Structure formats: C-alpha cells, structure tokens
Amino acid sequence: EDKVVQSPLSLVVHEGDTVTLNCSYEVTNFRSLLWYKQEKKAPTFLFMLTSSGIEKKSGRLSSILDKKELFSILNITATQTGDSAVYLCAVEGLNGGATNKLIFGTGTLLAVQP
Amino acid sequence: NAGVTQTPKFQVLKTGQSMTLQCAQDMNHEYMSWYRQDPGMGLRLIHYSVGAGITDQGEVPNGYNVSRSTTEDFPLRLLSAAPSQTSVYFCASSYFPAGRPQQTQYFGPGTRLLVL
C-alpha cells in the first residue's frame, strides 16, 4: 500500500532556529515529490522534486530528495513567526489511468515562537 | 484572477440532508479535484476531473457525487450527509500536461463541514 510518512508530527522552535522536516515514502512508480505550506486555509505549493541530490531553494527554504533511501527533507533556516504552518509532503506516482495518483502525508505542524 | 473559489466557507448539516459544495476556477485549468482533510489522515482525494464531461473516483468517493459540465465549475454533492463526512473540503485545479495534473496544484480556501 502506498504511504507517505512525515516527521515530526509537530515542532515548536524559537525565531532564528533552523528546522528540518522529514518525509519518507513508499509509493509505486514514483514520479515526483511535492512540498506544500498550509497556513490557515489552502495549501500553497513550495517545491517539486524529481531527481536525487539536487537541492531546490527558495529564500530560507530548501529541499532535497533521496530516491535511493526514499525520503526528502525540507529545511528552513533563520525561522520567523510567519513560517508557522503545517507543512505537507505529497508523492506523485504513476496510476496507469488517465491521471497520476498523489499521496499526501499527514503534515508537520511547525510553530515558531518569538 | 480569482483563482479557485469555494462556497460556502462553513456549513452545518443534519444527518440525511443533502447539499452541494461549489468550486470554480478562472484559470482555464483542465484538471480539477476534491479532497477532504481530516486530523491525522492528511489530504485524501474524493473525485477528480480531467476535463468537462469527464470525472473519476479518487481514494474516498463513497457518499459523494460530482459532475463537470463546464471547465470552470466542479461541484461536489453530498446526497445524504453522515457524521463521518464532517471534514474540511478542498477543491484544487491545475493544468494537465501529459497526464500530470498534480504539478503546482492551486487549492481553494476550503469548506468546513459539520454533520450533526
């Protein structure tokens, strides 16, 4: 059965700390791994990763994929209170039908304290 | 561009009632989908559509119907609401390049549904 597991479930840090969020997966016919940030409402897209070892970076956020060990990490440096959110990991796999499947993890709740 | 819009934002239903959750997008996206989000369960796909007139079931379709008469609209119908359908519902849309709609999916703001 396909699954995506995120850890930790929740995390409380202070402003300025660096955090690492983890996502491991078992999804048949892997195509890509996506990270989303969900604040109070809709998830917003952060990164899509398809190749091992190539870091994607956007400001203080970065992510990397290891397709051999089946995991990805999302790093946030110099955290700010605005980084407080649920971070979702999703893995896209071939489905053999009209569209690919997308399996979501349960998310990591990050709280950044001033 | 309004992006993806959903109505209502919040709804309370009694068991057995029916209702329709509305979803619309103005980005001319071919692919649209409905997810539900429950604590400890992540986002789960209910139904999806790859274009007007085409719909298919996702991971948890039971109790829900959809239709796609236009590119813009993708309503989700609950025919007989049950407490197990209490959840937050998200509609999403994306382009559909070569069968890979999940890239940069745009999510609506969500509808919070409570079934008593």
Coordinates of N, CA, C and O in Angstrom, one line a residue, chain A residues 31-32 34 36 38 41-43 45 48 88 92 98-102 104-106, chain B residues 31 35 37 40-43 48 90 96 99-105 107-109:
Chain A
R31 N 7.0 9.4 -9.4 CA 7.3 10.4 -10.4 C 7.9 11.7 -9.8 O 8.8 12.3 -10.3
S32 N 7.3 12.2 -8.7 CA 7.8 13.4 -8.1 C 7.3 13.5 -6.6 O 6.4 12.8 -6.2
L34 N 6.3 16.5 -3.7 CA 6.0 17.9 -3.6 C 5.9 18.3 -2.2 O 5.4 17.5 -1.3
Y36 N 4.2 21.4 0.3 CA 3.2 22.5 0.4 C 3.3 23.1 1.8 O 3.6 22.4 2.8
Q38 N 0.7 24.9 4.4 CA -0.7 25.2 4.7 C -0.8 26.1 6.0 O -0.5 25.6 7.1
K41 N -5.6 28.3 5.7 CA -6.6 27.7 4.8 C -5.9 26.8 3.8 O -5.5 25.7 4.1
A42 N -5.9 27.2 2.5 CA -5.5 26.3 1.5 C -4.0 26.0 1.4 O -3.2 26.9 1.7
P43 N -3.5 24.8 1.1 CA -2.1 24.6 0.9 C -1.6 25.4 -0.3 O -2.3 25.5 -1.3
F45 N 1.8 25.7 -2.9 CA 2.9 25.0 -3.4 C 4.3 25.6 -3.0 O 4.4 26.8 -3.2
M48 N 8.7 21.1 -6.1 CA 8.6 19.8 -6.7 C 10.0 19.3 -6.9 O 10.8 19.9 -7.5
L88 N 3.1 20.1 4.3 CA 2.6 18.9 3.7 C 3.6 18.3 2.7 O 4.1 19.1 1.9
E92 N 3.8 11.9 -6.0 CA 3.1 11.6 -7.2 C 3.6 10.3 -7.7 O 4.8 10.0 -7.8
A98 N -6.0 7.7 -16.4 CA -6.0 9.0 -17.1 C -5.1 10.0 -16.3 O -4.8 11.0 -16.9
T99 N -4.8 9.7 -15.1 CA -4.0 10.7 -14.3 C -3.2 10.0 -13.3 O -3.4 8.8 -13.0
N100 N -2.2 10.7 -12.8 CA -1.4 10.1 -11.8 C -2.0 10.2 -10.4 O -2.9 11.0 -10.2
K101 N -1.5 9.4 -9.5 CA -2.0 9.5 -8.1 C -1.2 10.4 -7.3 O 0.0 10.6 -7.6
L102 N -1.7 11.0 -6.3 CA -1.0 11.9 -5.4 C -1.3 11.5 -4.0 O -2.5 11.6 -3.6
F104 N -0.8 12.1 0.0 CA -0.3 13.1 0.9 C 0.1 12.5 2.3 O -0.5 11.5 2.7
G105 N 1.1 13.1 2.9 CA 1.3 12.8 4.3 C 0.4 13.6 5.2 O -0.4 14.4 4.7
T106 N 0.5 13.3 6.5 CA -0.4 14.0 7.4 C 0.1 15.4 7.8 O -0.6 16.1 8.4
Chain B
Y31 N -7.7 20.2 -15.2 CA -7.8 19.2 -14.1 C -8.4 19.9 -12.9 O -7.9 21.0 -12.5
Y35 N -10.7 17.2 -2.4 CA -10.0 16.5 -1.3 C -10.8 16.7 0.0 O -11.4 17.8 0.1
Q37 N -9.9 16.8 4.2 CA -8.7 16.8 5.1 C -9.2 16.5 6.5 O -10.0 17.3 7.1
G40 N -5.0 13.8 11.4 CA -4.2 12.6 11.4 C -4.4 11.7 10.1 O -3.8 10.6 10.0
M41 N -5.1 12.3 9.1 CA -5.3 11.5 7.9 C -4.7 12.1 6.6 O -4.6 11.5 5.6
G42 N -4.3 13.4 6.7 CA -3.8 14.0 5.5 C -4.9 14.3 4.5 O -6.1 14.1 4.8
L43 N -4.5 14.8 3.4 CA -5.5 15.1 2.3 C -5.8 13.8 1.5 O -4.9 13.2 1.1
Y48 N -12.1 13.4 -9.1 CA -11.4 14.3 -9.9 C -11.9 14.4 -11.3 O -12.7 13.5 -11.7
F90 N -11.4 20.6 0.3 CA -10.6 21.5 -0.5 C -10.8 21.1 -2.0 O -10.8 19.9 -2.3
F96 N -2.9 20.3 -17.1 CA -2.9 18.8 -17.2 C -2.0 18.4 -18.3 O -2.4 17.9 -19.4
G99 N -0.9 14.2 -18.7 CA -1.4 13.3 -17.6 C -0.7 13.5 -16.2 O -0.7 12.7 -15.4
R100 N -0.2 14.7 -16.0 CA 0.5 15.0 -14.7 C -0.1 16.3 -14.1 O 0.5 17.3 -14.1
P101 N -1.3 16.2 -13.7 CA -2.0 17.4 -13.2 C -1.5 17.9 -11.8 O -1.8 19.0 -11.5
Q102 N -0.8 17.1 -11.1 CA -0.5 17.5 -9.7 C 0.6 18.5 -9.6 O 0.8 19.0 -8.6
Q103 N 1.3 18.8 -10.7 CA 2.3 19.9 -10.6 C 1.6 21.2 -10.3 O 0.7 21.6 -11.0
T104 N 2.1 21.9 -9.3 CA 1.6 23.2 -8.9 C 0.1 23.3 -8.9 O -0.5 24.1 -9.6
Q105 N -0.5 22.4 -8.1 CA -1.9 22.4 -8.0 C -2.3 23.7 -7.2 O -1.7 24.0 -6.2
F107 N -5.1 25.4 -4.8 CA -6.1 25.0 -3.9 C -7.1 26.1 -3.5 O -6.6 27.3 -3.5
G108 N -8.3 25.8 -3.4 CA -9.3 26.8 -2.9 C -9.1 27.0 -1.4 O -8.4 26.3 -0.8
P109 N -9.9 27.9 -0.8 CA -9.7 28.2 0.6 C -10.4 27.2 1.5 O -10.2 27.2 2.7

